[in-house]
C-alpha cells in the first residue's frame, strides 16, 4: 500500500467511520481492533514477525508453516472460528515470472492478510474503504477478501498477455529464420506456463471451498461475488491451455526447422559427393602404378584429363539442376 510505510496496517471501519492505524510491530495494533466494527489487518514481511502468528494470534504450528512456506500450493482450510487460505501473487518483473506467497485468515468482523514480501498494491482497495466508495463499507468483511483475491487473479492476466506476445514473436522469428534454434527459450516458456497453471488450478478449489463456507462470517449476498472469481479463473485456465498448445506448436516448428536445416546440409554434402565421385574415380585410375598406361606417355595427357574432369562436373551440376535436386 502506498499509504502504509509501516510493517502492519489496521483498518477499522463501519458504515459511518473509518480509522487507520500503522505500526512496525503488528502486536501493537491488536488493541485497536473493535469487535463491533469490521477490521482488516495487513502485515508485510511476515517472516520477520513470525512470532505474531503463534504468540499473539495463537495459530496452530501447521497453519504458521503454511503461511511461511513460499512454495506452498493454494489451499483452503476451515478452522474453529476462522477460514484460512493461501494463494500466490503472480507478477512479471524484468521479463521474469515471480511467485509471491499470500495468506488470509478470515474471522467474524476480522480479516488478516499475511505477505511474505511487499509487492501487492492494496491502495485502490484501501482508498475505497477510506472514501466509502461502492458497497465495501456496507458489506461484510468477506467482501474485502473478495477484493483481495480478485486483485491477485487480475494480476495474472498481464503476465499471460506478455507470454502470449512472446510466443507470437518467437513464432514469427522461427518462421522467418528457420535456422535459429530456440529450443531452450521454448522450454523455459513451457516451464513458466506449467508453474502458472500449477498455482492457478488449485485456486478454483479454494474459491469453491469458500463459497460453501456460509456462516455468520459470510453472507449469501457477498458469496455471489465469488462466482465472478470462478469465471475469471476459468478464463485464465482456458488461456493457459491455449498457450500450452501454442508452445507445443512452437516446439514442433522448431524441430521441423532443425530437420530442414539438417536436410539442407545433408543434401549439399550429397551433391558435393556425387560431383566428386567420378572425379575421384578418374584420379584413382591414373594414380595406379602400372608401367604400361598409354596416356602416361602423352604430353597432353594431364591437361586432357583435367578438362574431362571439369566437363563431367559441369554436366552433372546441369543435370541435377534440371532435376531440381537443389
GROMACS .gro file of C-alpha atoms in nm:
model
  326
    1UNK     CA    1   0.000   0.000   0.000
    2UNK     CA    2   0.136   0.336  -0.091
    3UNK     CA    3  -0.012   0.496   0.219
    4UNK     CA    4   0.146   0.245   0.453
    5UNK     CA    5   0.514   0.278   0.533
    6UNK     CA    6   0.499   0.059   0.841
    7UNK     CA    7   0.514  -0.318   0.858
    8UNK     CA    8   0.148  -0.357   0.954
    9UNK     CA    9  -0.166  -0.158   0.894
   10UNK     CA   10  -0.507  -0.196   1.058
   11UNK     CA   11  -0.824  -0.058   0.902
   12UNK     CA   12  -1.122  -0.037   1.139
   13UNK     CA   13  -1.442   0.072   0.972
   14UNK     CA   14  -1.819   0.055   0.951
   15UNK     CA   15  -2.083   0.245   0.752
   16UNK     CA   16  -2.021   0.571   0.934
   17UNK     CA   17  -1.647   0.579   1.006
   18UNK     CA   18  -1.303   0.454   0.909
   19UNK     CA   19  -0.985   0.460   1.116
   20UNK     CA   20  -0.639   0.351   1.002
   21UNK     CA   21  -0.357   0.252   1.236
   22UNK     CA   22   0.003   0.167   1.144
   23UNK     CA   23   0.288   0.006   1.338
   24UNK     CA   24   0.618  -0.173   1.288
   25UNK     CA   25   0.509  -0.439   1.536
   26UNK     CA   26   0.176  -0.599   1.437
   27UNK     CA   27   0.103  -0.687   1.802
   28UNK     CA   28   0.068  -0.316   1.881
   29UNK     CA   29  -0.237  -0.295   1.655
   30UNK     CA   30  -0.437  -0.563   1.836
   31UNK     CA   31  -0.550  -0.312   2.098
   32UNK     CA   32  -0.723  -0.107   1.827
   33UNK     CA   33  -0.939  -0.393   1.698
   34UNK     CA   34  -1.309  -0.319   1.752
   35UNK     CA   35  -1.526  -0.635   1.752
   36UNK     CA   36  -1.834  -0.421   1.683
   37UNK     CA   37  -1.682  -0.298   1.356
   38UNK     CA   38  -1.503  -0.456   1.063
   39UNK     CA   39  -1.127  -0.493   1.093
   40UNK     CA   40  -0.869  -0.561   0.827
   41UNK     CA   41  -0.504  -0.604   0.927
   42UNK     CA   42  -0.240  -0.636   0.657
   43UNK     CA   43   0.112  -0.744   0.755
   44UNK     CA   44   0.413  -0.720   0.526
   45UNK     CA   45   0.727  -0.935   0.551
   46UNK     CA   46   0.558  -1.172   0.796
   47UNK     CA   47   0.877  -1.382   0.820
   48UNK     CA   48   1.032  -1.106   1.028
   49UNK     CA   49   0.726  -1.103   1.256
   50UNK     CA   50   0.654  -1.477   1.266
   51UNK     CA   51   0.618  -1.470   1.646
   52UNK     CA   52   0.297  -1.271   1.592
   53UNK     CA   53   0.137  -1.580   1.436
   54UNK     CA   54   0.168  -1.816   1.730
   55UNK     CA   55   0.224  -1.584   2.027
   56UNK     CA   56  -0.034  -1.314   1.957
   57UNK     CA   57  -0.282  -1.491   1.729
   58UNK     CA   58  -0.230  -1.836   1.878
   59UNK     CA   59  -0.236  -2.013   1.540
   60UNK     CA   60  -0.153  -2.380   1.515
   61UNK     CA   61   0.203  -2.465   1.415
   62UNK     CA   62   0.087  -2.621   1.088
   63UNK     CA   63  -0.105  -2.306   0.990
   64UNK     CA   64   0.202  -2.100   1.072
   65UNK     CA   65   0.413  -2.323   0.847
   66UNK     CA   66   0.161  -2.279   0.564
   67UNK     CA   67   0.183  -1.902   0.598
   68UNK     CA   68   0.564  -1.900   0.593
   69UNK     CA   69   0.611  -2.158   0.315
   70UNK     CA   70   0.684  -1.962  -0.002
   71UNK     CA   71   0.627  -2.256  -0.237
   72UNK     CA   72   0.304  -2.377  -0.081
   73UNK     CA   73   0.028  -2.452  -0.328
   74UNK     CA   74  -0.302  -2.265  -0.280
   75UNK     CA   75  -0.520  -2.429  -0.020
   76UNK     CA   76  -0.823  -2.359   0.199
   77UNK     CA   77  -0.895  -2.483   0.549
   78UNK     CA   78  -1.185  -2.428   0.788
   79UNK     CA   79  -1.070  -2.369   1.146
   80UNK     CA   80  -1.285  -2.331   1.458
   81UNK     CA   81  -1.372  -1.963   1.415
   82UNK     CA   82  -1.173  -1.879   1.104
   83UNK     CA   83  -1.145  -1.957   0.737
   84UNK     CA   84  -0.782  -1.987   0.624
   85UNK     CA   85  -0.649  -1.978   0.269
   86UNK     CA   86  -0.313  -1.942   0.095
   87UNK     CA   87  -0.266  -1.810  -0.259
   88UNK     CA   88   0.009  -1.691  -0.491
   89UNK     CA   89   0.053  -1.345  -0.638
   90UNK     CA   90   0.195  -1.391  -0.988
   91UNK     CA   91   0.391  -1.098  -1.129
   92UNK     CA   92   0.619  -1.038  -1.427
   93UNK     CA   93   0.928  -0.839  -1.332
   94UNK     CA   94   1.206  -0.772  -1.585
   95UNK     CA   95   1.067  -1.045  -1.814
   96UNK     CA   96   1.083  -1.298  -1.530
   97UNK     CA   97   0.777  -1.451  -1.369
   98UNK     CA   98   0.779  -1.430  -0.990
   99UNK     CA   99   0.550  -1.605  -0.744
  100UNK     CA  100   0.477  -1.437  -0.411
  101UNK     CA  101   0.302  -1.623  -0.133
  102UNK     CA  102  -0.006  -1.466   0.033
  103UNK     CA  103  -0.223  -1.596   0.315
  104UNK     CA  104  -0.558  -1.483   0.451
  105UNK     CA  105  -0.733  -1.555   0.778
  106UNK     CA  106  -1.100  -1.460   0.788
  107UNK     CA  107  -1.299  -1.445   1.110
  108UNK     CA  108  -1.608  -1.266   1.237
  109UNK     CA  109  -1.553  -0.899   1.152
  110UNK     CA  110  -1.178  -0.956   1.120
  111UNK     CA  111  -0.952  -1.028   0.823
  112UNK     CA  112  -0.576  -1.082   0.842
  113UNK     CA  113  -0.368  -1.074   0.523
  114UNK     CA  114  -0.011  -1.200   0.551
  115UNK     CA  115   0.257  -1.118   0.295
  116UNK     CA  116   0.600  -1.276   0.276
  117UNK     CA  117   0.705  -0.981   0.061
  118UNK     CA  118   0.582  -0.628  -0.005
  119UNK     CA  119   0.466  -0.640  -0.364
  120UNK     CA  120   0.086  -0.627  -0.382
  121UNK     CA  121  -0.069  -0.285  -0.431
  122UNK     CA  122  -0.371  -0.259  -0.200
  123UNK     CA  123  -0.400   0.118  -0.246
  124UNK     CA  124  -0.717   0.106  -0.456
  125UNK     CA  125  -0.899  -0.117  -0.205
  126UNK     CA  126  -0.786   0.098   0.086
  127UNK     CA  127  -0.899   0.410  -0.098
  128UNK     CA  128  -1.248   0.269  -0.148
  129UNK     CA  129  -1.276   0.194   0.223
  130UNK     CA  130  -1.147   0.538   0.328
  131UNK     CA  131  -1.374   0.730   0.091
  132UNK     CA  132  -1.672   0.494   0.132
  133UNK     CA  133  -1.693   0.415  -0.239
  134UNK     CA  134  -1.917   0.138  -0.359
  135UNK     CA  135  -2.059  -0.116  -0.117
  136UNK     CA  136  -1.736  -0.214   0.056
  137UNK     CA  137  -1.816  -0.046   0.389
  138UNK     CA  138  -2.174  -0.172   0.388
  139UNK     CA  139  -2.073  -0.532   0.322
  140UNK     CA  140  -1.929  -0.797   0.549
  141UNK     CA  141  -1.554  -0.825   0.589
  142UNK     CA  142  -1.561  -1.118   0.344
  143UNK     CA  143  -1.617  -0.862   0.068
  144UNK     CA  144  -1.269  -0.723   0.134
  145UNK     CA  145  -1.133  -1.076   0.099
  146UNK     CA  146  -1.310  -1.099  -0.236
  147UNK     CA  147  -1.145  -0.774  -0.344
  148UNK     CA  148  -0.801  -0.902  -0.243
  149UNK     CA  149  -0.841  -1.233  -0.423
  150UNK     CA  150  -0.977  -1.053  -0.728
  151UNK     CA  151  -0.665  -0.837  -0.728
  152UNK     CA  152  -0.443  -1.146  -0.720
  153UNK     CA  153  -0.632  -1.304  -1.009
  154UNK     CA  154  -0.630  -0.983  -1.213
  155UNK     CA  155  -0.250  -0.969  -1.180
  156UNK     CA  156  -0.231  -1.296  -1.375
  157UNK     CA  157  -0.385  -1.156  -1.693
  158UNK     CA  158  -0.099  -0.915  -1.782
  159UNK     CA  159   0.151  -1.196  -1.717
  160UNK     CA  160  -0.030  -1.426  -1.959
  161UNK     CA  161  -0.059  -1.147  -2.215
  162UNK     CA  162   0.318  -1.100  -2.203
  163UNK     CA  163   0.364  -1.473  -2.251
  164UNK     CA  164   0.127  -1.470  -2.547
  165UNK     CA  165   0.312  -1.178  -2.710
  166UNK     CA  166   0.644  -1.354  -2.655
  167UNK     CA  167   0.510  -1.678  -2.805
  168UNK     CA  168   0.381  -1.493  -3.113
  169UNK     CA  169   0.712  -1.307  -3.152
  170UNK     CA  170   0.904  -1.633  -3.130
  171UNK     CA  171   0.671  -1.794  -3.382
  172UNK     CA  172   0.737  -1.512  -3.629
  173UNK     CA  173   1.112  -1.543  -3.569
  174UNK     CA  174   1.108  -1.918  -3.632
  175UNK     CA  175   0.904  -1.870  -3.949
  176UNK     CA  176   1.142  -1.611  -4.092
  177UNK     CA  177   1.470  -1.767  -3.976
  178UNK     CA  178   1.433  -2.143  -3.987
  179UNK     CA  179   1.798  -2.197  -3.890
  180UNK     CA  180   1.753  -2.031  -3.550
  181UNK     CA  181   1.734  -2.298  -3.280
  182UNK     CA  182   1.532  -2.162  -2.984
  183UNK     CA  183   1.454  -2.484  -2.802
  184UNK     CA  184   1.592  -2.353  -2.471
  185UNK     CA  185   1.364  -2.049  -2.482
  186UNK     CA  186   1.067  -2.269  -2.571
  187UNK     CA  187   1.138  -2.500  -2.278
  188UNK     CA  188   1.162  -2.201  -2.042
  189UNK     CA  189   0.826  -2.077  -2.170
  190UNK     CA  190   0.677  -2.419  -2.114
  191UNK     CA  191   0.818  -2.429  -1.760
  192UNK     CA  192   0.675  -2.084  -1.677
  193UNK     CA  193   0.333  -2.181  -1.808
  194UNK     CA  194   0.334  -2.507  -1.612
  195UNK     CA  195   0.422  -2.319  -1.292
  196UNK     CA  196   0.145  -2.066  -1.351
  197UNK     CA  197  -0.107  -2.341  -1.409
  198UNK     CA  198   0.019  -2.526  -1.102
  199UNK     CA  199  -0.060  -2.227  -0.884
  200UNK     CA  200  -0.380  -2.119  -1.060
  201UNK     CA  201  -0.561  -2.452  -1.082
  202UNK     CA  202  -0.597  -2.505  -0.702
  203UNK     CA  203  -0.733  -2.150  -0.659
  204UNK     CA  204  -1.060  -2.262  -0.813
  205UNK     CA  205  -1.090  -2.527  -0.543
  206UNK     CA  206  -1.009  -2.266  -0.278
  207UNK     CA  207  -1.281  -2.032  -0.404
  208UNK     CA  208  -1.527  -2.321  -0.429
  209UNK     CA  209  -1.449  -2.422  -0.071
  210UNK     CA  210  -1.507  -2.066   0.047
  211UNK     CA  211  -1.843  -2.045  -0.131
  212UNK     CA  212  -1.951  -2.347   0.072
  213UNK     CA  213  -1.833  -2.181   0.394
  214UNK     CA  214  -2.153  -1.998   0.479
  215UNK     CA  215  -2.166  -1.890   0.843
  216UNK     CA  216  -2.222  -1.567   1.028
  217UNK     CA  217  -1.879  -1.465   0.897
  218UNK     CA  218  -2.002  -1.463   0.538
  219UNK     CA  219  -2.334  -1.388   0.380
  220UNK     CA  220  -2.513  -1.502   0.067
  221UNK     CA  221  -2.504  -1.152  -0.076
  222UNK     CA  222  -2.124  -1.144  -0.068
  223UNK     CA  223  -2.076  -1.505  -0.175
  224UNK     CA  224  -2.233  -1.413  -0.507
  225UNK     CA  225  -1.921  -1.213  -0.590
  226UNK     CA  226  -1.706  -1.523  -0.559
  227UNK     CA  227  -1.887  -1.666  -0.860
  228UNK     CA  228  -1.721  -1.386  -1.056
  229UNK     CA  229  -1.383  -1.512  -0.935
  230UNK     CA  230  -1.470  -1.858  -1.064
  231UNK     CA  231  -1.543  -1.711  -1.407
  232UNK     CA  232  -1.211  -1.526  -1.408
  233UNK     CA  233  -1.027  -1.842  -1.310
  234UNK     CA  234  -1.199  -2.039  -1.586
  235UNK     CA  235  -1.090  -1.774  -1.835
  236UNK     CA  236  -0.731  -1.790  -1.705
  237UNK     CA  237  -0.716  -2.168  -1.727
  238UNK     CA  238  -0.864  -2.160  -2.076
  239UNK     CA  239  -0.595  -1.913  -2.184
  240UNK     CA  240  -0.325  -2.126  -2.024
  241UNK     CA  241  -0.444  -2.434  -2.215
  242UNK     CA  242  -0.443  -2.234  -2.539
  243UNK     CA  243  -0.088  -2.110  -2.477
  244UNK     CA  244   0.026  -2.462  -2.395
  245UNK     CA  245  -0.092  -2.572  -2.740
  246UNK     CA  246   0.087  -2.275  -2.894
  247UNK     CA  247   0.409  -2.375  -2.719
  248UNK     CA  248   0.370  -2.732  -2.845
  249UNK     CA  249   0.331  -2.590  -3.196
  250UNK     CA  250   0.641  -2.377  -3.140
  251UNK     CA  251   0.837  -2.683  -3.037
  252UNK     CA  252   0.717  -2.874  -3.345
  253UNK     CA  253   0.802  -2.577  -3.568
  254UNK     CA  254   1.149  -2.553  -3.416
  255UNK     CA  255   1.203  -2.927  -3.464
  256UNK     CA  256   1.086  -2.903  -3.824
  257UNK     CA  257   1.323  -2.615  -3.885
  258UNK     CA  258   1.616  -2.807  -3.739
  259UNK     CA  259   1.526  -3.110  -3.952
  260UNK     CA  260   1.502  -2.886  -4.258
  261UNK     CA  261   1.839  -2.733  -4.179
  262UNK     CA  262   1.990  -3.080  -4.140
  263UNK     CA  263   1.831  -3.195  -4.467
  264UNK     CA  264   1.982  -2.897  -4.649
  265UNK     CA  265   2.323  -2.975  -4.507
  266UNK     CA  266   2.293  -3.342  -4.599
  267UNK     CA  267   2.169  -3.254  -4.949
  268UNK     CA  268   2.462  -3.018  -5.002
  269UNK     CA  269   2.709  -3.282  -4.888
  270UNK     CA  270   2.540  -3.544  -5.109
  271UNK     CA  271   2.559  -3.318  -5.414
  272UNK     CA  272   2.925  -3.244  -5.348
  273UNK     CA  273   2.996  -3.614  -5.301
  274UNK     CA  274   2.809  -3.702  -5.621
  275UNK     CA  275   3.002  -3.444  -5.823
  276UNK     CA  276   3.340  -3.558  -5.690
  277UNK     CA  277   3.265  -3.930  -5.723
  278UNK     CA  278   3.357  -3.965  -6.095
  279UNK     CA  279   3.648  -3.726  -6.046
  280UNK     CA  280   3.775  -3.945  -5.766
  281UNK     CA  281   3.738  -4.247  -5.992
  282UNK     CA  282   3.943  -4.084  -6.271
  283UNK     CA  283   4.208  -3.967  -6.024
  284UNK     CA  284   4.219  -4.318  -5.879
  285UNK     CA  285   4.267  -4.481  -6.216
  286UNK     CA  286   4.558  -4.257  -6.308
  287UNK     CA  287   4.705  -4.295  -5.964
  288UNK     CA  288   4.770  -4.666  -6.019
  289UNK     CA  289   5.140  -4.755  -6.053
  290UNK     CA  290   5.126  -4.963  -6.373
  291UNK     CA  291   5.423  -4.932  -6.608
  292UNK     CA  292   5.229  -4.957  -6.933
  293UNK     CA  293   4.950  -4.699  -6.942
  294UNK     CA  294   4.920  -4.528  -7.284
  295UNK     CA  295   4.810  -4.191  -7.150
  296UNK     CA  296   5.113  -4.159  -6.923
  297UNK     CA  297   5.347  -4.104  -7.214
  298UNK     CA  298   5.132  -3.836  -7.381
  299UNK     CA  299   5.245  -3.476  -7.340
  300UNK     CA  300   4.885  -3.353  -7.337
  301UNK     CA  301   4.755  -3.635  -7.113
  302UNK     CA  302   4.742  -3.430  -6.794
  303UNK     CA  303   4.551  -3.126  -6.935
  304UNK     CA  304   4.314  -3.358  -7.123
  305UNK     CA  305   4.225  -3.543  -6.802
  306UNK     CA  306   4.171  -3.210  -6.617
  307UNK     CA  307   3.942  -3.087  -6.897
  308UNK     CA  308   3.748  -3.413  -6.887
  309UNK     CA  309   3.704  -3.375  -6.508
  310UNK     CA  310   3.576  -3.018  -6.544
  311UNK     CA  311   3.334  -3.114  -6.823
  312UNK     CA  312   3.199  -3.407  -6.621
  313UNK     CA  313   3.148  -3.179  -6.318
  314UNK     CA  314   2.961  -2.919  -6.526
  315UNK     CA  315   2.740  -3.182  -6.689
  316UNK     CA  316   2.650  -3.335  -6.352
  317UNK     CA  317   2.565  -2.997  -6.200
  318UNK     CA  318   2.346  -2.911  -6.502
  319UNK     CA  319   2.164  -3.246  -6.481
  320UNK     CA  320   2.097  -3.211  -6.106
  321UNK     CA  321   1.983  -2.853  -6.155
  322UNK     CA  322   1.731  -2.956  -6.422
  323UNK     CA  323   1.600  -3.229  -6.195
  324UNK     CA  324   1.562  -2.963  -5.923
  325UNK     CA  325   1.769  -3.152  -5.672
  326UNK     CA  326   1.890  -2.817  -5.539
   0.00000   0.00000   0.00000
